[in-house]
PDB file of C-alpha atoms and ligand atoms in Angstrom:
ATOM      1  CA  MET A 195       0.000   0.000   0.000  1.00  0.00           C
ATOM      2  CA  ARG A 196       1.326   3.456  -0.972  1.00  0.00           C
ATOM      3  CA  LYS A 197       1.484   5.445   2.267  1.00  0.00           C
ATOM      4  CA  LYS A 198       1.587   9.156   3.019  1.00  0.00           C
ATOM      5  CA  ILE A 199       4.694   9.731   5.139  1.00  0.00           C
ATOM      6  CA  PHE A 200       5.609  12.921   7.034  1.00  0.00           C
ATOM      7  CA  ILE A 201       9.243  13.254   8.182  1.00  0.00           C
ATOM      8  CA  THR A 202      10.544  16.008  10.469  1.00  0.00           C
ATOM      9  CA  GLY A 203      14.065  17.464  10.257  1.00  0.00           C
ATOM     10  CA  ALA A 204      14.470  15.917   6.816  1.00  0.00           C
ATOM     11  CA  SER A 205      16.594  18.469   4.974  1.00  0.00           C
ATOM     12  CA  SER A 206      19.791  16.558   5.692  1.00  0.00           C
ATOM     13  CA  GLY A 207      21.321  13.410   7.105  1.00  0.00           C
ATOM     14  CA  ILE A 208      19.136  10.581   8.321  1.00  0.00           C
ATOM     15  CA  GLY A 209      15.751  12.183   7.592  1.00  0.00           C
ATOM     16  CA  LYS A 210      16.665  13.047   4.012  1.00  0.00           C
ATOM     17  CA  GLY A 211      18.155   9.583   3.475  1.00  0.00           C
ATOM     18  CA  ILE A 212      15.036   7.851   4.795  1.00  0.00           C
ATOM     19  CA  ALA A 213      12.900  10.085   2.556  1.00  0.00           C
ATOM     20  CA  LYS A 214      14.958   9.166  -0.487  1.00  0.00           C
ATOM     21  CA  HIS A 215      14.543   5.454   0.216  1.00  0.00           C
ATOM     22  CA  LEU A 216      10.827   5.562   0.993  1.00  0.00           C
ATOM     23  CA  ALA A 217       9.899   7.927  -1.875  1.00  0.00           C
ATOM     24  CA  GLU A 218      10.153   5.121  -4.414  1.00  0.00           C
ATOM     25  CA  LYS A 219       6.965   3.465  -3.167  1.00  0.00           C
ATOM     26  CA  ASN A 220       5.287   6.132  -1.058  1.00  0.00           C
ATOM     27  CA  HIS A 221       4.092   9.731  -1.010  1.00  0.00           C
ATOM     28  CA  VAL A 222       6.753  11.403   1.143  1.00  0.00           C
ATOM     29  CA  ILE A 223       6.562  14.870   2.696  1.00  0.00           C
ATOM     30  CA  ILE A 224       9.921  16.119   3.920  1.00  0.00           C
ATOM     31  CA  SER A 225       9.836  18.942   6.450  1.00  0.00           C
ATOM     32  CA  ASP A 226      12.355  21.045   8.328  1.00  0.00           C
ATOM     33  CA  CYS A 227      12.439  24.285  10.306  1.00  0.00           C
ATOM     34  CA  ASP A 228      15.064  25.625   7.881  1.00  0.00           C
ATOM     35  CA  GLY A 229      13.176  26.839   4.791  1.00  0.00           C
ATOM     36  CA  ASP A 230      16.199  27.201   2.505  1.00  0.00           C
ATOM     37  CA  LYS A 231      17.613  23.807   3.456  1.00  0.00           C
ATOM     38  CA  ILE A 232      14.326  21.988   2.893  1.00  0.00           C
ATOM     39  CA  LYS A 233      13.902  23.547  -0.575  1.00  0.00           C
ATOM     40  CA  ALA A 234      17.471  22.568  -1.459  1.00  0.00           C
ATOM     41  CA  ALA A 235      16.860  19.014  -0.193  1.00  0.00           C
ATOM     42  CA  GLN A 236      13.723  18.724  -2.300  1.00  0.00           C
ATOM     43  CA  ALA A 237      15.554  19.990  -5.393  1.00  0.00           C
ATOM     44  CA  ASP A 238      18.414  17.565  -4.764  1.00  0.00           C
ATOM     45  CA  LEU A 239      16.092  14.581  -4.300  1.00  0.00           C
ATOM     46  CA  ARG A 240      14.085  15.550  -7.385  1.00  0.00           C
ATOM     47  CA  ALA A 241      17.304  15.864  -9.419  1.00  0.00           C
ATOM     48  CA  GLN A 242      18.043  12.253  -8.409  1.00  0.00           C
ATOM     49  CA  GLY A 243      14.593  11.205  -9.624  1.00  0.00           C
ATOM     50  CA  HIS A 244      12.855  11.063  -6.227  1.00  0.00           C
ATOM     51  CA  ARG A 245       9.573  12.982  -6.042  1.00  0.00           C
ATOM     52  CA  VAL A 246       8.905  14.409  -2.589  1.00  0.00           C
ATOM     53  CA  GLU A 247       6.773  17.226  -1.240  1.00  0.00           C
ATOM     54  CA  ALA A 248       8.541  19.745   0.979  1.00  0.00           C
ATOM     55  CA  GLN A 249       7.220  21.818   3.834  1.00  0.00           C
ATOM     56  CA  VAL A 250       8.621  24.276   6.344  1.00  0.00           C
ATOM     57  CA  PHE A 251       7.763  22.842   9.741  1.00  0.00           C
ATOM     58  CA  ASP A 252       9.225  23.603  13.160  1.00  0.00           C
ATOM     59  CA  VAL A 253       8.441  20.865  15.690  1.00  0.00           C
ATOM     60  CA  THR A 254       8.448  23.478  18.484  1.00  0.00           C
ATOM     61  CA  SER A 255       5.981  25.855  16.799  1.00  0.00           C
ATOM     62  CA  GLU A 256       2.409  25.792  18.100  1.00  0.00           C
ATOM     63  CA  SER A 257       1.030  27.195  14.841  1.00  0.00           C
ATOM     64  CA  ASP A 258       2.953  24.640  12.731  1.00  0.00           C
ATOM     65  CA  LEU A 259       1.618  21.854  14.972  1.00  0.00           C
ATOM     66  CA  ALA A 260      -1.937  23.153  14.577  1.00  0.00           C
ATOM     67  CA  SER A 261      -1.464  23.198  10.771  1.00  0.00           C
ATOM     68  CA  LEU A 262      -0.109  19.637  10.875  1.00  0.00           C
ATOM     69  CA  GLN A 263      -3.214  18.494  12.733  1.00  0.00           C
ATOM     70  CA  GLN A 264      -5.440  20.086  10.050  1.00  0.00           C
ATOM     71  CA  GLN A 265      -3.311  18.660   7.262  1.00  0.00           C
ATOM     72  CA  ALA A 266      -3.557  15.162   8.763  1.00  0.00           C
ATOM     73  CA  GLN A 267      -7.332  15.510   9.077  1.00  0.00           C
ATOM     74  CA  SER A 268      -7.867  16.839   5.549  1.00  0.00           C
ATOM     75  CA  GLN A 269      -5.216  14.916   3.554  1.00  0.00           C
ATOM     76  CA  GLY A 270      -4.291  11.997   5.831  1.00  0.00           C
ATOM     77  CA  ILE A 271      -0.903  10.989   7.236  1.00  0.00           C
ATOM     78  CA  ASP A 272      -0.248   7.247   7.534  1.00  0.00           C
ATOM     79  CA  VAL A 273       3.295   7.419   8.846  1.00  0.00           C
ATOM     80  CA  LEU A 274       4.965  10.016  11.069  1.00  0.00           C
ATOM     81  CA  ILE A 275       8.733   9.913  11.414  1.00  0.00           C
ATOM     82  CA  ASN A 276      10.016  12.054  14.295  1.00  0.00           C
ATOM     83  CA  ASN A 277      13.578  12.688  13.198  1.00  0.00           C
ATOM     84  CA  ALA A 278      14.393  16.371  13.920  1.00  0.00           C
ATOM     85  CA  GLY A 279      17.242  16.757  16.355  1.00  0.00           C
ATOM     86  CA  MET A 280      20.337  18.584  17.490  1.00  0.00           C
ATOM     87  CA  GLN A 281      23.257  18.010  19.818  1.00  0.00           C
ATOM     88  CA  TYR A 282      24.960  20.143  22.449  1.00  0.00           C
ATOM     89  CA  VAL A 283      27.942  18.914  24.425  1.00  0.00           C
ATOM     90  CA  SER A 284      28.824  20.316  27.838  1.00  0.00           C
ATOM     91  CA  LYS A 285      29.363  19.146  31.370  1.00  0.00           C
ATOM     92  CA  ILE A 286      26.185  19.589  33.368  1.00  0.00           C
ATOM     93  CA  GLU A 287      27.572  22.394  35.563  1.00  0.00           C
ATOM     94  CA  ASP A 288      28.204  24.554  32.486  1.00  0.00           C
ATOM     95  CA  PHE A 289      25.198  23.509  30.385  1.00  0.00           C
ATOM     96  CA  PRO A 290      23.253  26.677  29.444  1.00  0.00           C
ATOM     97  CA  PRO A 291      19.676  26.164  30.753  1.00  0.00           C
ATOM     98  CA  GLN A 292      18.164  27.489  27.509  1.00  0.00           C
ATOM     99  CA  LYS A 293      20.154  24.904  25.514  1.00  0.00           C
ATOM    100  CA  TRP A 294      18.979  22.102  27.808  1.00  0.00           C
ATOM    101  CA  GLN A 295      15.393  23.262  27.310  1.00  0.00           C
ATOM    102  CA  GLN A 296      15.859  23.587  23.520  1.00  0.00           C
ATOM    103  CA  LEU A 297      17.114  20.004  23.137  1.00  0.00           C
ATOM    104  CA  ILE A 298      14.207  18.657  25.209  1.00  0.00           C
ATOM    105  CA  ASP A 299      11.746  20.814  23.246  1.00  0.00           C
ATOM    106  CA  ILE A 300      12.985  19.590  19.861  1.00  0.00           C
ATOM    107  CA  MET A 301      13.657  15.914  20.641  1.00  0.00           C
ATOM    108  CA  LEU A 302      11.071  15.004  23.288  1.00  0.00           C
ATOM    109  CA  VAL A 303       8.242  17.558  23.495  1.00  0.00           C
ATOM    110  CA  GLY A 304       8.353  17.904  19.677  1.00  0.00           C
ATOM    111  CA  PRO A 305       7.730  14.192  18.974  1.00  0.00           C
ATOM    112  CA  ALA A 306       4.999  14.121  21.646  1.00  0.00           C
ATOM    113  CA  MET A 307       3.239  17.090  20.038  1.00  0.00           C
ATOM    114  CA  THR A 308       3.564  15.860  16.428  1.00  0.00           C
ATOM    115  CA  THR A 309       2.153  12.541  17.638  1.00  0.00           C
ATOM    116  CA  GLN A 310      -0.711  14.410  19.299  1.00  0.00           C
ATOM    117  CA  ALA A 311      -1.318  16.273  16.012  1.00  0.00           C
ATOM    118  CA  VAL A 312      -1.542  13.206  13.746  1.00  0.00           C
ATOM    119  CA  LEU A 313      -3.346  10.787  16.065  1.00  0.00           C
ATOM    120  CA  PRO A 314      -6.946  11.978  15.508  1.00  0.00           C
ATOM    121  CA  ALA A 315      -6.587  11.362  11.755  1.00  0.00           C
ATOM    122  CA  MET A 316      -4.824   8.020  12.284  1.00  0.00           C
ATOM    123  CA  LYS A 317      -7.499   6.903  14.753  1.00  0.00           C
ATOM    124  CA  ALA A 318     -10.271   7.883  12.331  1.00  0.00           C
ATOM    125  CA  LYS A 319      -8.585   5.735   9.667  1.00  0.00           C
ATOM    126  CA  ASN A 320      -7.767   2.932  12.115  1.00  0.00           C
ATOM    127  CA  PHE A 321      -4.209   2.840  10.871  1.00  0.00           C
ATOM    128  CA  GLY A 322      -0.978   4.584  11.721  1.00  0.00           C
ATOM    129  CA  ARG A 323       2.756   4.024  12.100  1.00  0.00           C
ATOM    130  CA  ILE A 324       4.886   6.352  14.198  1.00  0.00           C
ATOM    131  CA  ILE A 325       8.663   6.031  14.223  1.00  0.00           C
ATOM    132  CA  ASN A 326      10.843   8.023  16.575  1.00  0.00           C
ATOM    133  CA  ILE A 327      14.468   8.338  15.623  1.00  0.00           C
ATOM    134  CA  GLY A 328      16.017   7.751  19.004  1.00  0.00           C
ATOM    135  CA  SER A 329      19.634   6.816  19.490  1.00  0.00           C
ATOM    136  CA  VAL A 330      21.881   4.367  21.270  1.00  0.00           C
ATOM    137  CA  HIS A 331      21.661   7.256  23.732  1.00  0.00           C
ATOM    138  CA  SER A 332      18.032   6.222  24.317  1.00  0.00           C
ATOM    139  CA  LEU A 333      19.561   3.209  26.113  1.00  0.00           C
ATOM    140  CA  VAL A 334      22.980   4.223  27.434  1.00  0.00           C
ATOM    141  CA  ALA A 335      24.693   7.493  28.290  1.00  0.00           C
ATOM    142  CA  SER A 336      27.841   9.334  27.285  1.00  0.00           C
ATOM    143  CA  ALA A 337      29.330  12.049  29.460  1.00  0.00           C
ATOM    144  CA  TYR A 338      28.589  15.695  28.593  1.00  0.00           C
ATOM    145  CA  LYS A 339      25.388  14.875  26.675  1.00  0.00           C
ATOM    146  CA  SER A 340      22.852  15.118  29.526  1.00  0.00           C
ATOM    147  CA  ALA A 341      20.087  16.912  27.610  1.00  0.00           C
ATOM    148  CA  TYR A 342      20.437  14.712  24.520  1.00  0.00           C
ATOM    149  CA  VAL A 343      20.528  11.491  26.555  1.00  0.00           C
ATOM    150  CA  ALA A 344      17.559  12.573  28.672  1.00  0.00           C
ATOM    151  CA  ALA A 345      15.496  13.503  25.595  1.00  0.00           C
ATOM    152  CA  LYS A 346      16.363  10.283  23.761  1.00  0.00           C
ATOM    153  CA  HIS A 347      15.643   8.112  26.840  1.00  0.00           C
ATOM    154  CA  GLY A 348      12.325   9.941  27.132  1.00  0.00           C
ATOM    155  CA  LEU A 349      11.296   8.833  23.630  1.00  0.00           C
ATOM    156  CA  ILE A 350      11.165   5.224  24.788  1.00  0.00           C
ATOM    157  CA  GLY A 351       8.782   6.103  27.622  1.00  0.00           C
ATOM    158  CA  LEU A 352       6.702   8.193  25.243  1.00  0.00           C
ATOM    159  CA  ALA A 353       6.444   5.317  22.765  1.00  0.00           C
ATOM    160  CA  LYS A 354       5.523   2.754  25.445  1.00  0.00           C
ATOM    161  CA  THR A 355       2.767   4.986  26.786  1.00  0.00           C
ATOM    162  CA  VAL A 356       1.284   5.996  23.425  1.00  0.00           C
ATOM    163  CA  ALA A 357       1.464   2.376  22.200  1.00  0.00           C
ATOM    164  CA  LEU A 358      -0.898   1.369  25.011  1.00  0.00           C
ATOM    165  CA  GLU A 359      -3.272   4.226  24.265  1.00  0.00           C
ATOM    166  CA  VAL A 360      -3.627   3.570  20.511  1.00  0.00           C
ATOM    167  CA  ALA A 361      -3.153  -0.191  20.122  1.00  0.00           C
ATOM    168  CA  ALA A 362      -6.854  -0.789  19.444  1.00  0.00           C
ATOM    169  CA  HIS A 363      -6.632   1.419  16.316  1.00  0.00           C
ATOM    170  CA  ASP A 364      -3.843  -0.532  14.598  1.00  0.00           C
ATOM    171  CA  ILE A 365      -1.427   2.278  15.349  1.00  0.00           C
ATOM    172  CA  THR A 366       2.123   1.314  16.313  1.00  0.00           C
ATOM    173  CA  ILE A 367       4.918   3.478  17.691  1.00  0.00           C
ATOM    174  CA  ASN A 368       8.553   2.427  17.889  1.00  0.00           C
ATOM    175  CA  THR A 369      11.943   4.002  18.502  1.00  0.00           C
ATOM    176  CA  VAL A 370      14.847   3.308  16.158  1.00  0.00           C
ATOM    177  CA  CYS A 371      18.114   3.586  18.090  1.00  0.00           C
ATOM    178  CA  PRO A 372      21.273   3.955  15.998  1.00  0.00           C
ATOM    179  CA  GLY A 373      24.857   4.256  17.129  1.00  0.00           C
ATOM    180  CA  TYR A 374      26.913   6.873  15.281  1.00  0.00           C
ATOM    181  CA  VAL A 375      25.856   7.659  11.716  1.00  0.00           C
ATOM    182  CA  ASP A 376      28.118   9.765   9.498  1.00  0.00           C
ATOM    183  CA  THR A 377      25.973  12.918   9.096  1.00  0.00           C
ATOM    184  CA  ASP A 378      26.509  16.686   9.442  1.00  0.00           C
ATOM    185  CA  MET A 379      25.559  16.437  13.135  1.00  0.00           C
ATOM    186  CA  VAL A 380      28.329  13.919  13.782  1.00  0.00           C
ATOM    187  CA  ARG A 381      30.864  15.731  11.557  1.00  0.00           C
ATOM    188  CA  ASP A 382      30.333  18.844  13.746  1.00  0.00           C
ATOM    189  CA  GLN A 383      31.013  16.760  16.867  1.00  0.00           C
ATOM    190  CA  ILE A 384      34.130  15.255  15.295  1.00  0.00           C
ATOM    191  CA  LYS A 385      35.506  18.755  14.583  1.00  0.00           C
ATOM    192  CA  GLN A 386      34.696  19.932  18.134  1.00  0.00           C
ATOM    193  CA  GLN A 387      36.242  16.848  19.754  1.00  0.00           C
ATOM    194  CA  ALA A 388      39.378  17.147  17.607  1.00  0.00           C
ATOM    195  CA  ALA A 389      39.816  20.732  18.820  1.00  0.00           C
ATOM    196  CA  VAL A 390      39.110  19.890  22.490  1.00  0.00           C
ATOM    197  CA  HIS A 391      41.403  16.852  22.607  1.00  0.00           C
ATOM    198  CA  GLN A 392      44.000  18.305  20.185  1.00  0.00           C
ATOM    199  CA  ILE A 393      43.939  15.192  18.018  1.00  0.00           C
ATOM    200  CA  SER A 394      43.134  14.625  14.343  1.00  0.00           C
ATOM    201  CA  GLU A 395      39.587  14.010  13.092  1.00  0.00           C
ATOM    202  CA  SER A 396      40.443  10.439  12.097  1.00  0.00           C
ATOM    203  CA  GLU A 397      41.736   9.816  15.643  1.00  0.00           C
ATOM    204  CA  VAL A 398      38.438  11.165  17.020  1.00  0.00           C
ATOM    205  CA  ILE A 399      36.538   8.704  14.820  1.00  0.00           C
ATOM    206  CA  GLU A 400      38.730   5.770  15.800  1.00  0.00           C
ATOM    207  CA  LYS A 401      39.398   6.509  19.485  1.00  0.00           C
ATOM    208  CA  ILE A 402      36.183   8.242  20.546  1.00  0.00           C
ATOM    209  CA  MET A 403      33.295   7.717  18.119  1.00  0.00           C
ATOM    210  CA  LEU A 404      33.820   4.059  17.247  1.00  0.00           C
ATOM    211  CA  LYS A 405      35.418   3.091  20.566  1.00  0.00           C
ATOM    212  CA  ASN A 406      32.121   1.704  21.883  1.00  0.00           C
ATOM    213  CA  MET A 407      31.004   0.180  18.590  1.00  0.00           C
ATOM    214  CA  PRO A 408      32.581  -3.300  18.383  1.00  0.00           C
ATOM    215  CA  LYS A 409      31.908  -3.530  14.626  1.00  0.00           C
ATOM    216  CA  LYS A 410      34.069  -0.377  14.228  1.00  0.00           C
ATOM    217  CA  THR A 411      31.989   1.206  11.520  1.00  0.00           C
ATOM    218  CA  PHE A 412      29.379   3.946  11.297  1.00  0.00           C
ATOM    219  CA  ILE A 413      25.763   2.855  10.878  1.00  0.00           C
ATOM    220  CA  GLU A 414      24.721   3.638   7.293  1.00  0.00           C
ATOM    221  CA  ILE A 415      21.617   5.715   6.613  1.00  0.00           C
ATOM    222  CA  VAL A 416      20.312   3.025   4.266  1.00  0.00           C
ATOM    223  CA  GLU A 417      20.275   0.556   7.206  1.00  0.00           C
ATOM    224  CA  LEU A 418      18.007   2.949   9.091  1.00  0.00           C
ATOM    225  CA  ALA A 419      15.834   3.476   6.026  1.00  0.00           C
ATOM    226  CA  GLY A 420      15.458  -0.298   5.607  1.00  0.00           C
ATOM    227  CA  THR A 421      14.551  -0.673   9.282  1.00  0.00           C
ATOM    228  CA  VAL A 422      11.902   2.035   8.971  1.00  0.00           C
ATOM    229  CA  GLU A 423      10.567   0.379   5.811  1.00  0.00           C
ATOM    230  CA  PHE A 424      10.232  -2.884   7.757  1.00  0.00           C
ATOM    231  CA  LEU A 425       8.524  -1.179  10.718  1.00  0.00           C
ATOM    232  CA  ILE A 426       5.883   0.444   8.509  1.00  0.00           C
ATOM    233  CA  GLY A 427       5.352  -2.733   6.503  1.00  0.00           C
ATOM    234  CA  PRO A 428       2.981  -5.678   6.988  1.00  0.00           C
ATOM    235  CA  PHE A 429       5.400  -7.974   8.866  1.00  0.00           C
ATOM    236  CA  ALA A 430       5.796  -5.479  11.721  1.00  0.00           C
ATOM    237  CA  LYS A 431       2.156  -4.802  12.449  1.00  0.00           C
ATOM    238  CA  ASN A 432       2.476  -6.286  15.961  1.00  0.00           C
ATOM    239  CA  ILE A 433       5.780  -4.639  16.764  1.00  0.00           C
ATOM    240  CA  THR A 434       4.992  -1.669  18.970  1.00  0.00           C
ATOM    241  CA  ALA A 435       6.552   0.131  21.952  1.00  0.00           C
ATOM    242  CA  GLN A 436       9.953  -1.304  21.017  1.00  0.00           C
ATOM    243  CA  ALA A 437      13.437   0.140  20.845  1.00  0.00           C
ATOM    244  CA  ILE A 438      15.039  -1.233  17.649  1.00  0.00           C
ATOM    245  CA  THR A 439      18.769  -0.889  18.104  1.00  0.00           C
ATOM    246  CA  LEU A 440      21.384  -0.640  15.334  1.00  0.00           C
ATOM    247  CA  ASP A 441      24.590  -0.065  17.279  1.00  0.00           C
ATOM    248  CA  GLY A 442      27.250  -2.483  16.028  1.00  0.00           C
ATOM    249  CA  GLY A 443      27.201  -4.174  19.446  1.00  0.00           C
ATOM    250  CA  TRP A 444      27.590  -1.023  21.606  1.00  0.00           C
ATOM    251  CA  THR A 445      24.913  -1.993  24.161  1.00  0.00           C
ATOM    252  CA  ALA A 446      26.359  -5.497  24.639  1.00  0.00           C
ATOM    253  CA  HIS A 447      29.081  -3.947  26.820  1.00  0.00           C
TER     254      HIS A 447
HETATM  255  P1  NAD B 774      21.145  16.514  10.936  1.00  0.00           P
HETATM  256  O1  NAD B 774      21.686  17.673  11.681  1.00  0.00           O
HETATM  257  O2  NAD B 774      21.656  16.209   9.571  1.00  0.00           O
HETATM  258  O3  NAD B 774      19.542  16.615  10.833  1.00  0.00           O
HETATM  259  C1  NAD B 774      18.759  17.152  11.866  1.00  0.00           C
HETATM  260  C2  NAD B 774      17.737  18.059  11.222  1.00  0.00           C
HETATM  261  O4  NAD B 774      16.796  18.501  12.214  1.00  0.00           O
HETATM  262  C3  NAD B 774      18.348  19.315  10.606  1.00  0.00           C
HETATM  263  O5  NAD B 774      18.000  19.378   9.232  1.00  0.00           O
HETATM  264  C4  NAD B 774      17.720  20.457  11.386  1.00  0.00           C
HETATM  265  O6  NAD B 774      17.469  21.620  10.587  1.00  0.00           O
HETATM  266  C5  NAD B 774      16.424  19.815  11.862  1.00  0.00           C
HETATM  267  N1  NAD B 774      15.853  20.498  13.014  1.00  0.00           N
HETATM  268  C6  NAD B 774      16.467  20.982  14.109  1.00  0.00           C
HETATM  269  N2  NAD B 774      15.599  21.600  14.909  1.00  0.00           N
HETATM  270  C7  NAD B 774      14.377  21.486  14.310  1.00  0.00           C
HETATM  271  C8  NAD B 774      13.085  21.925  14.646  1.00  0.00           C
HETATM  272  N3  NAD B 774      12.844  22.655  15.747  1.00  0.00           N
HETATM  273  N4  NAD B 774      12.055  21.629  13.814  1.00  0.00           N
HETATM  274  C9  NAD B 774      12.276  20.934  12.669  1.00  0.00           C
HETATM  275  N5  NAD B 774      13.495  20.522  12.290  1.00  0.00           N
HETATM  276  C10 NAD B 774      14.541  20.785  13.102  1.00  0.00           C
HETATM  277  O7  NAD B 774      21.347  15.274  11.902  1.00  0.00           O
HETATM  278  P2  NAD B 774      21.132  13.699  11.738  1.00  0.00           P
HETATM  279  O8  NAD B 774      22.375  13.077  12.198  1.00  0.00           O
HETATM  280  O9  NAD B 774      20.572  13.353  10.413  1.00  0.00           O
HETATM  281  O10 NAD B 774      20.040  13.458  12.889  1.00  0.00           O
HETATM  282  C11 NAD B 774      18.709  13.076  12.651  1.00  0.00           C
HETATM  283  C12 NAD B 774      18.172  12.370  13.892  1.00  0.00           C
HETATM  284  O11 NAD B 774      18.929  11.188  14.123  1.00  0.00           O
HETATM  285  C13 NAD B 774      18.283  13.205  15.167  1.00  0.00           C
HETATM  286  O12 NAD B 774      17.133  13.020  15.971  1.00  0.00           O
HETATM  287  C14 NAD B 774      19.497  12.612  15.854  1.00  0.00           C
HETATM  288  O13 NAD B 774      19.468  12.782  17.238  1.00  0.00           O
HETATM  289  C15 NAD B 774      19.350  11.153  15.470  1.00  0.00           C
HETATM  290  N6  NAD B 774      20.576  10.378  15.588  1.00  0.00           N
HETATM  291  C16 NAD B 774      21.682  10.727  14.870  1.00  0.00           C
HETATM  292  C17 NAD B 774      22.817   9.950  15.012  1.00  0.00           C
HETATM  293  C18 NAD B 774      24.074  10.249  14.252  1.00  0.00           C
HETATM  294  O14 NAD B 774      25.102   9.642  14.566  1.00  0.00           O
HETATM  295  N7  NAD B 774      24.050  11.138  13.266  1.00  0.00           N
HETATM  296  C19 NAD B 774      22.845   8.843  15.862  1.00  0.00           C
HETATM  297  C20 NAD B 774      21.699   8.540  16.569  1.00  0.00           C
HETATM  298  C21 NAD B 774      20.563   9.304  16.409  1.00  0.00           C
END
């Protein structure tokens, strides 16, 4: 079945990659708070032969959330992918309170509110699939990432709770939890860590990023896209409230 799929934070990295993969068989709407970036992403995907709709959408904006609710009611949304995110690294004593709040707003309150916005339409249709892009940091912690780790852990509780509330409507909600993926977000961290530790970027990758990943390789975006495709497909209809982990063995430690 061709599904209508709405992805947040999809102008780059994981969201854009998932959109590219799913656009072959589905109607995909990519969205992002950055208007220029989302237009550029749409043009890039179209140039590669992938037709996607694009929309400016900020997961923290009350008016954007209200519009999403109307859009879901009038045009339908079968699949919501909560992907928007950001990182900020600091020890807790120095963490700016506004930054802590911003990370929680984007990566925990945002997914809760987008879920709230699409659920009435999904319930009316008796079908829905919600995927949260969590992280290995939904399951374990790394120092200096308190807001990120707290937000990503929170997604698992959100999914468990919503799963119970909507199970009778054939709506599932799961959290995909990758280890490090080579995207802009991670490239920024690599640069920062190289400067802080006065080592080269390749040493950061080897000694810091992949240290906890026994398979010693980044997770590829296509692996995440394939996992999402499985979770929205017929064989996963009874998989709900789960954390699906792609971490190269990280959490076996
Ligand atoms: P990215 O920086 O390429 O993409 C994140 C996108 O979110 C950006 O396009 C940004 O504009 C958008 N965004 C930020 N705030 C927003 C808001 N308020 N409303 C709408 N969009 C907003 O990063 P990525 O690596 O592709 O990350 C995507 C998701 O995957 C994030 O939730 C991230 O935490 C998660 N993740 C990434 C990794 C990794 O190693 N890259 C690992 C685990 C989980």
